[in-house]
Short mmCIF file of C-alpha atoms in Angstrom, two decimals:
data_model
loop_
_atom_site.label_atom_id
_atom_site.label_comp_id
_atom_site.label_asym_id
_atom_site.label_seq_id
_atom_site.Cartn_x
_atom_site.Cartn_y
_atom_site.Cartn_z
CA UNK A 218 130.75 156.12 41.55
CA UNK A 219 131.66 159.78 42.12
CA UNK A 220 134.17 159.71 39.19
CA UNK A 221 131.52 158.31 36.89
CA UNK A 222 129.12 160.95 38.11
CA UNK A 223 131.70 163.69 37.42
CA UNK A 224 132.29 162.42 33.86
CA UNK A 225 128.56 162.31 33.30
CA UNK A 226 128.13 165.90 34.57
CA UNK A 227 131.06 167.25 32.49
CA UNK A 228 129.63 165.69 29.40
CA UNK A 229 126.25 167.34 29.73
CA UNK A 230 127.14 170.48 31.76
CA UNK A 231 130.01 172.68 30.49
CA UNK A 232 129.95 175.29 33.24
CA UNK A 233 132.74 174.33 35.69
CA UNK A 234 131.51 175.88 39.01
CA UNK A 235 128.01 174.75 38.40
CA UNK A 236 129.26 171.29 37.64
CA UNK A 237 131.25 171.13 40.85
CA UNK A 238 128.24 172.10 42.94
CA UNK A 239 126.13 169.39 41.42
CA UNK A 240 128.82 166.81 42.01
CA UNK A 241 129.09 167.73 45.71
CA UNK A 242 125.34 167.62 46.19
CA UNK A 243 124.97 164.26 44.55
CA UNK A 244 127.89 162.89 46.58
CA UNK A 245 126.27 164.02 49.81
CA UNK A 246 123.02 162.35 48.82
CA UNK A 247 124.81 159.13 47.98
CA UNK A 248 126.72 159.25 51.28
CA UNK A 249 123.49 159.72 53.22
CA UNK A 250 121.96 156.77 51.39
CA UNK A 251 124.96 154.59 52.20
CA UNK A 252 124.81 155.60 55.88
CA UNK A 253 121.13 154.77 56.09
CA UNK A 254 121.69 151.46 54.36
CA UNK A 255 124.25 150.28 56.95
CA UNK A 256 122.61 151.73 60.09
CA UNK A 257 120.42 149.25 62.00
CA UNK A 258 118.14 149.34 65.02
CA UNK A 259 118.46 146.36 67.38
CA UNK A 260 116.43 145.54 70.52
CA UNK A 261 118.50 143.98 73.30
CA UNK A 262 116.77 142.04 76.12
CA UNK A 263 118.78 141.36 79.28
CA UNK A 264 116.82 139.15 81.72
CA UNK A 265 113.56 140.55 80.40
CA UNK A 266 114.63 144.21 80.35
CA UNK A 267 114.58 145.73 76.87
CA UNK A 268 116.79 148.41 75.30
CA UNK A 269 116.81 149.73 71.69
CA UNK A 270 120.22 150.46 70.14
CA UNK A 271 121.11 152.06 66.77
CA UNK A 272 124.30 150.56 65.38
CA UNK A 273 126.52 150.28 62.33
CA UNK A 274 128.11 147.03 63.59
CA UNK A 275 127.90 143.87 61.51
CA UNK A 276 127.86 141.35 64.40
CA UNK A 277 126.07 141.18 67.75
CA UNK A 278 129.39 140.76 69.53
CA UNK A 279 130.54 144.13 68.22
CA UNK A 280 127.25 145.73 69.27
CA UNK A 281 127.65 144.50 72.85
CA UNK A 282 131.32 145.49 72.97
CA UNK A 283 130.66 149.01 71.67
CA UNK A 284 127.84 149.45 74.21
CA UNK A 285 129.81 148.12 77.20
CA UNK A 286 127.59 145.05 77.68
CA UNK A 287 129.67 142.12 78.98
CA UNK A 288 128.75 138.47 78.56
CA UNK A 289 129.69 135.90 81.22
CA UNK A 290 130.96 132.41 80.28
CA UNK A 291 127.63 130.77 81.20
CA UNK A 292 125.31 133.54 79.96
CA UNK A 293 123.00 132.47 77.17
CA UNK A 294 122.85 134.70 74.06
CA UNK A 295 120.47 134.29 71.13
CA UNK A 296 121.33 134.74 68.27
CA UNK A 297 125.03 133.91 68.70
CA UNK A 298 127.57 136.74 69.04
CA UNK A 299 129.05 135.98 65.60
CA UNK A 300 125.70 136.16 63.83
CA UNK A 301 125.15 138.89 61.20
CA UNK A 302 123.05 141.80 62.40
CA UNK A 303 119.73 142.57 60.70
CA UNK A 304 117.67 145.71 61.07
CA UNK A 305 114.92 145.53 63.72
CA UNK A 306 116.42 142.29 65.08
CA UNK A 307 116.15 141.21 68.73
CA UNK A 308 119.08 140.00 70.82
CA UNK A 309 118.12 138.06 73.97
CA UNK A 310 120.59 137.69 76.84
CA UNK A 311 119.84 135.38 79.78
CA UNK A 312 122.23 135.91 82.66
CA UNK A 313 123.50 132.82 84.47
CA UNK A 314 122.41 132.53 88.12
CA UNK A 315 124.54 130.95 90.83
CA UNK A 316 122.84 127.98 92.54
CA UNK A 317 123.99 125.22 94.89
CA UNK A 318 123.37 121.54 94.14
CA UNK A 319 123.75 118.80 96.80
CA UNK A 320 124.06 115.49 94.94
CA UNK A 321 125.94 112.18 95.28
CA UNK A 322 127.73 113.36 98.43
CA UNK A 323 129.00 116.53 96.74
CA UNK A 324 128.02 120.19 97.01
CA UNK A 325 128.31 121.83 93.61
CA UNK A 326 128.28 125.57 92.92
CA UNK A 327 126.79 126.06 89.46
CA UNK A 328 126.16 129.10 87.27
CA UNK A 329 123.23 128.44 84.96
CA UNK A 330 121.06 130.54 82.62
CA UNK A 331 118.34 127.85 82.37
CA UNK A 332 114.74 128.60 83.29
CA UNK A 333 114.14 125.77 85.77
CA UNK A 334 115.91 123.11 87.82
CA UNK A 335 115.20 120.28 85.37
CA UNK A 336 116.70 122.17 82.41
CA UNK A 337 119.70 123.16 84.51
CA UNK A 338 120.40 119.54 85.51
CA UNK A 339 120.18 118.41 81.88
CA UNK A 340 122.55 121.17 80.79
CA UNK A 341 125.01 120.20 83.53
CA UNK A 342 124.61 116.49 82.63
CA UNK A 343 123.39 115.56 86.09
CA UNK A 344 121.17 112.55 85.39
CA UNK A 345 117.97 111.93 87.32
CA UNK A 346 116.60 108.42 87.75
CA UNK A 347 112.85 107.82 87.82
CA UNK A 348 112.66 107.43 91.63
CA UNK A 349 115.09 110.21 92.59
CA UNK A 350 113.76 113.03 94.75
CA UNK A 351 114.46 116.70 93.95
CA UNK A 352 113.86 119.50 96.44
CA UNK A 353 112.52 122.01 95.48
CA UNK A 354 110.27 120.53 92.77
CA UNK A 355 112.32 119.87 89.65
CA UNK A 356 110.31 122.28 87.50
CA UNK A 357 110.76 125.15 89.97
CA UNK A 358 112.15 128.38 88.50
CA UNK A 359 115.86 129.02 89.09
CA UNK A 360 116.65 131.81 91.53
CA UNK A 361 119.94 133.27 92.63
CA UNK A 362 121.28 131.43 95.66
CA UNK A 363 118.78 128.56 95.31
CA UNK A 364 119.80 125.39 97.18
CA UNK A 365 118.84 122.14 95.42
CA UNK A 366 118.98 118.74 97.11
CA UNK A 367 118.91 115.54 95.06
CA UNK A 368 118.26 112.28 96.91
CA UNK A 369 119.13 109.12 95.01
CA UNK A 370 116.33 106.57 95.47
CA UNK A 371 116.72 102.90 94.62
CA UNK A 372 114.23 100.03 94.88
CA UNK A 373 115.06 96.33 95.19
CA UNK A 374 112.61 93.40 95.26
CA UNK A 375 113.84 90.45 97.33
CA UNK A 376 112.25 86.98 97.04
CA UNK A 377 112.27 84.62 100.01
CA UNK A 378 110.67 81.27 100.87
CA UNK A 379 109.28 80.29 104.25
CA UNK A 380 107.29 77.49 105.84
CA UNK A 381 103.64 77.72 106.77
CA UNK A 382 103.18 75.83 110.02
CA UNK A 383 100.45 73.23 109.96
CA UNK A 384 97.56 73.37 112.43
CA UNK A 385 96.75 70.61 114.89
CA UNK A 386 93.06 69.71 115.17
CA UNK A 387 91.72 67.56 117.99
CA UNK A 388 88.46 65.70 117.43
CA UNK A 389 86.43 63.77 119.99
CA UNK A 390 86.16 60.09 119.22
CA UNK A 391 83.65 57.89 121.05
CA UNK A 392 85.48 54.75 120.01
CA UNK A 393 88.59 55.60 122.06
CA UNK A 394 89.00 55.54 125.83
CA UNK A 395 89.39 58.78 127.73
CA UNK A 396 93.03 59.72 128.21
CA UNK A 397 94.01 57.99 124.99
CA UNK A 398 94.40 59.49 121.54
CA UNK A 399 95.26 58.43 118.04
CA UNK A 400 96.81 60.37 115.17
CA UNK A 401 94.41 60.10 112.27
CA UNK A 402 96.41 62.30 109.89
CA UNK A 403 99.99 63.51 110.12
CA UNK A 404 100.54 67.24 109.60
CA UNK A 405 102.68 68.71 106.84
CA UNK A 406 104.09 72.23 106.67
CA UNK A 407 103.18 74.38 103.70
CA UNK A 408 105.41 76.73 101.74
CA UNK A 409 105.00 80.33 100.65
CA UNK A 410 107.06 82.72 98.55
CA UNK A 411 107.26 86.33 99.68
CA UNK A 412 108.42 89.35 97.67
CA UNK A 413 109.68 92.24 99.83
CA UNK A 414 110.38 95.67 98.34
CA UNK A 415 113.31 97.48 100.01
CA UNK A 416 113.74 101.22 99.43
CA UNK A 417 117.15 102.91 99.70
CA UNK A 418 117.89 106.63 99.84
CA UNK A 419 121.48 107.62 99.09
CA UNK A 420 122.46 103.99 99.65
CA UNK A 421 120.78 103.58 103.06
CA UNK A 422 117.71 101.41 103.66
CA UNK A 423 114.69 103.50 104.66
CA UNK A 424 111.80 101.05 104.35
CA UNK A 425 110.74 97.55 103.42
CA UNK A 426 107.27 96.31 102.55
CA UNK A 427 105.81 92.94 101.57
CA UNK A 428 104.25 93.43 98.14
CA UNK A 429 103.18 89.85 97.40
CA UNK A 430 102.76 86.44 99.00
CA UNK A 431 102.18 83.32 96.94
CA UNK A 432 101.26 79.98 98.51
CA UNK A 433 103.39 77.36 96.79
CA UNK A 434 102.18 74.48 98.94
CA UNK A 435 99.15 74.37 101.23
CA UNK A 436 99.75 73.04 104.76
CA UNK A 437 98.05 69.79 105.81
CA UNK A 438 96.35 69.68 109.21
CA UNK A 439 97.42 67.19 111.84
CA UNK A 440 94.29 65.45 113.09
CA UNK A 441 94.25 63.77 116.50
CA UNK A 442 91.32 61.69 117.73
CA UNK A 443 90.82 62.16 121.46
CA UNK A 444 89.12 59.42 123.50
CA UNK A 445 85.63 60.13 124.80
CA UNK A 446 84.73 56.79 126.40
CA UNK A 447 85.29 56.85 130.17
CA UNK A 448 86.45 53.96 132.33
CA UNK A 449 83.35 52.96 134.30
CA UNK A 450 83.37 51.76 137.90
CA UNK A 451 80.00 50.23 138.76
CA UNK A 452 78.63 50.55 142.27
CA UNK A 453 78.95 46.81 142.73
CA UNK A 454 82.68 47.06 142.23
CA UNK A 455 84.94 46.29 139.31
CA UNK A 456 86.22 48.42 136.50
CA UNK A 457 85.83 48.22 132.72
CA UNK A 458 86.44 50.23 129.59
CA UNK A 459 83.36 51.53 127.87
CA UNK A 460 83.22 51.24 124.09
CA UNK A 461 79.94 53.12 123.87
CA UNK A 462 76.90 53.82 126.02
CA UNK A 463 73.16 53.74 125.27
CA UNK A 464 70.11 54.83 127.21
CA UNK A 465 67.57 52.07 126.61
CA UNK A 466 64.04 51.01 127.59
CA UNK A 467 64.38 47.86 129.67
CA UNK A 468 61.90 45.05 130.44
CA UNK A 469 62.41 41.68 132.17
CA UNK A 470 61.62 38.05 131.43
CA UNK A 471 62.17 34.56 132.83
CA UNK A 472 62.10 31.02 131.44
CA UNK A 473 58.56 30.59 132.86
CA UNK A 474 55.54 30.01 130.69
CA UNK A 475 54.31 33.59 131.32
CA UNK A 476 57.41 34.96 129.54
CA UNK A 477 58.23 32.30 126.94
CA UNK A 478 55.06 30.24 126.47
CA UNK A 479 57.11 27.15 127.20
CA UNK A 480 57.12 24.75 130.12
CA UNK A 481 59.79 22.49 131.55
CA UNK A 482 60.20 19.52 129.25
CA UNK A 483 59.29 21.53 126.12
CA UNK A 484 61.86 21.75 123.32
CA UNK A 485 64.21 24.73 123.77
CA UNK A 486 62.82 25.51 127.22
CA UNK A 487 65.20 28.05 128.83
CA UNK A 488 67.42 28.08 125.72
CA UNK A 489 68.48 31.44 124.20
CA UNK A 490 68.59 32.40 120.53
CA UNK A 491 72.32 31.71 120.51
CA UNK A 492 71.77 28.18 121.90
CA UNK A 493 73.01 28.86 125.44
CA UNK A 494 71.04 28.25 128.62
CA UNK A 495 69.56 31.51 129.88
CA UNK A 496 71.14 32.46 133.21
CA UNK A 497 71.16 35.09 135.89
CA UNK A 498 74.48 35.49 137.69
CA UNK A 499 77.83 37.22 137.42
CA UNK A 500 77.21 37.60 133.66
CA UNK A 501 73.49 37.32 132.93
CA UNK A 502 71.67 36.66 129.68
CA UNK A 503 69.75 39.50 128.01
CA UNK A 504 67.70 39.80 124.86
CA UNK A 505 68.45 42.59 122.32
CA UNK A 506 67.77 43.72 118.78
CA UNK A 507 70.89 42.49 116.93
CA UNK A 508 70.69 45.49 114.61
CA UNK A 509 71.41 47.71 117.63
CA UNK A 510 73.59 45.44 119.75
CA UNK A 511 75.17 42.45 118.03
CA UNK A 512 74.70 39.04 119.71
CA UNK A 513 77.69 38.07 121.82
CA UNK A 514 78.34 41.67 122.91
CA UNK A 515 79.47 42.13 126.52
CA UNK A 516 77.39 44.68 128.43
CA UNK A 517 77.00 46.33 131.76
CA UNK A 518 73.43 47.38 132.68
CA UNK A 519 73.08 49.88 135.49
CA UNK A 520 71.08 48.36 138.35
CA UNK A 521 71.31 44.88 136.79
CA UNK A 522 74.99 44.05 136.40
CA UNK A 523 77.22 42.41 133.82
CA UNK A 524 75.47 40.70 130.93
CA UNK A 525 75.94 39.25 127.49
CA UNK A 526 73.61 39.69 124.50
CA UNK A 527 72.55 36.07 123.88
CA UNK A 528 68.85 36.22 123.21
CA UNK A 529 66.24 37.93 121.03
CA UNK A 530 62.52 38.46 121.29
CA UNK A 531 59.63 39.29 119.03
CA UNK A 532 58.88 42.49 121.00
CA UNK A 533 62.52 43.48 121.44
CA UNK A 534 63.03 45.95 118.58
CA UNK A 535 65.19 49.03 118.32
CA UNK A 536 66.53 50.75 121.43
CA UNK A 537 65.16 48.15 123.88
CA UNK A 538 66.67 45.46 126.11
CA UNK A 539 65.01 42.49 127.90
CA UNK A 540 66.74 41.31 131.11
CA UNK A 541 66.65 37.67 132.23
CA UNK A 542 65.66 36.77 135.80
CA UNK A 543 65.40 33.34 137.43
CA UNK A 544 61.71 33.76 138.32
CA UNK A 545 58.65 35.46 136.95
CA UNK A 546 58.16 37.32 140.24
CA UNK A 547 61.63 38.89 139.94
CA UNK A 548 60.86 39.89 136.36
CA UNK A 549 57.61 41.52 137.47
CA UNK A 550 59.44 43.36 140.23
CA UNK A 551 61.81 44.88 137.66
CA UNK A 552 58.98 46.14 135.54
CA UNK A 553 59.75 48.69 132.80
CA UNK A 554 62.41 51.39 133.24
CA UNK A 555 65.02 53.42 131.36
CA UNK A 556 68.57 52.30 132.03
CA UNK A 557 72.10 53.14 130.88
CA UNK A 558 73.62 50.24 128.99
CA UNK A 559 77.37 50.18 128.44
CA UNK A 560 79.07 48.20 125.70
CA UNK A 561 82.33 47.08 127.28
CA UNK A 562 85.58 45.42 126.30
#
C-alpha cells in the first residue's frame, strides 16, 4: 500500500523532499488506522467481578494468558477459549467450587462450576430417582466446602392374603332345654387381600404401612341356639322337661249338670271332645282352645298337677284353660285364678 502511495505521490508531486514528507505522514495515518482496527475492548467477569481489558489478541485464550488469568480444568468459560474475539465482547468465567457428596456408600470430592446442587449432579452424571432425598435441598446454591448427602429411597408394595375369623353368635331358643344347644349355621372364615407399602433408605427398611385392604370373601357367622326351657320339678315331686310355658286364666268344671248340662244316662255324659272319659287323677283331663294348645298335649298345671288336653268348651277361647274335677263342689272351690301351664315332653 505504501509503494502504491509513493508511486502516486511521485506522479503528481515532483519535489523529492516534499514527496517524502507526505509519504511518511500518510503511512503514519494508515498505521494508526490499522492499530485501531485490530485493538479491542473486552469485559471479563470472574465469579461476578468485572474487569475491562484492551487487547490485540484474536482469541480469548490469548487474552487470558497475556493477562495472567489461569483457568482450572473444571472452570466454566463462555465463550470458549478458542472463540474469535470481538470488540466490546464479554467473557464470563465461573470458577469451580470444591464440594463433598455422600452417595451410594461413597464420599466424593467434586469441583463444580454449576450454580446449584441439581445442576452439579446432572453434570457429574449422578442420577436422582424420584423418591431420593437430597440434603441440603437440591436447588440450593453451591458453596465452597458444601457437604451434600444423598439418601437412596425405594418403595415396594407387597400383597398378602389372610383369613378373617368368623364370629360366633349365640341365640336363645325356647324350643330347646336349658344346658343344651344346637348349631343352626356353621361358621366360615372370610378372606382379605392386604397391600403393604415398605420403604427402604439406602437398602434398609425404615417403615411399612398398610395402604389397602380388599375383602375377597365375607365371613359367615356361626349361629348356636341355646336352650331356654328349664327342667321343672313340681312341688308334688317328679321331674319333666318343659317345651314351653304359658300363664293362663284357669276355671274348673265337672261332669255334673251344672257344668255340662248333662245328667247320668244322657248321651256323651262325662265324655270329652276327644272321646275319652273325663278323669281326675295322676293325669287329669282339661279343656283348652286347640288353636293355643293342641288336643293330646301333655301339660303340667301349677297347683293342679299333670294333665292332658282332651276336651274343649264353648267358653274356653284363647289363653284359657278349664280343669276337670270329680265334683261340682271341688270345681267351685277352685274358682277362677291365673296359673302357670307347662307344655311338657
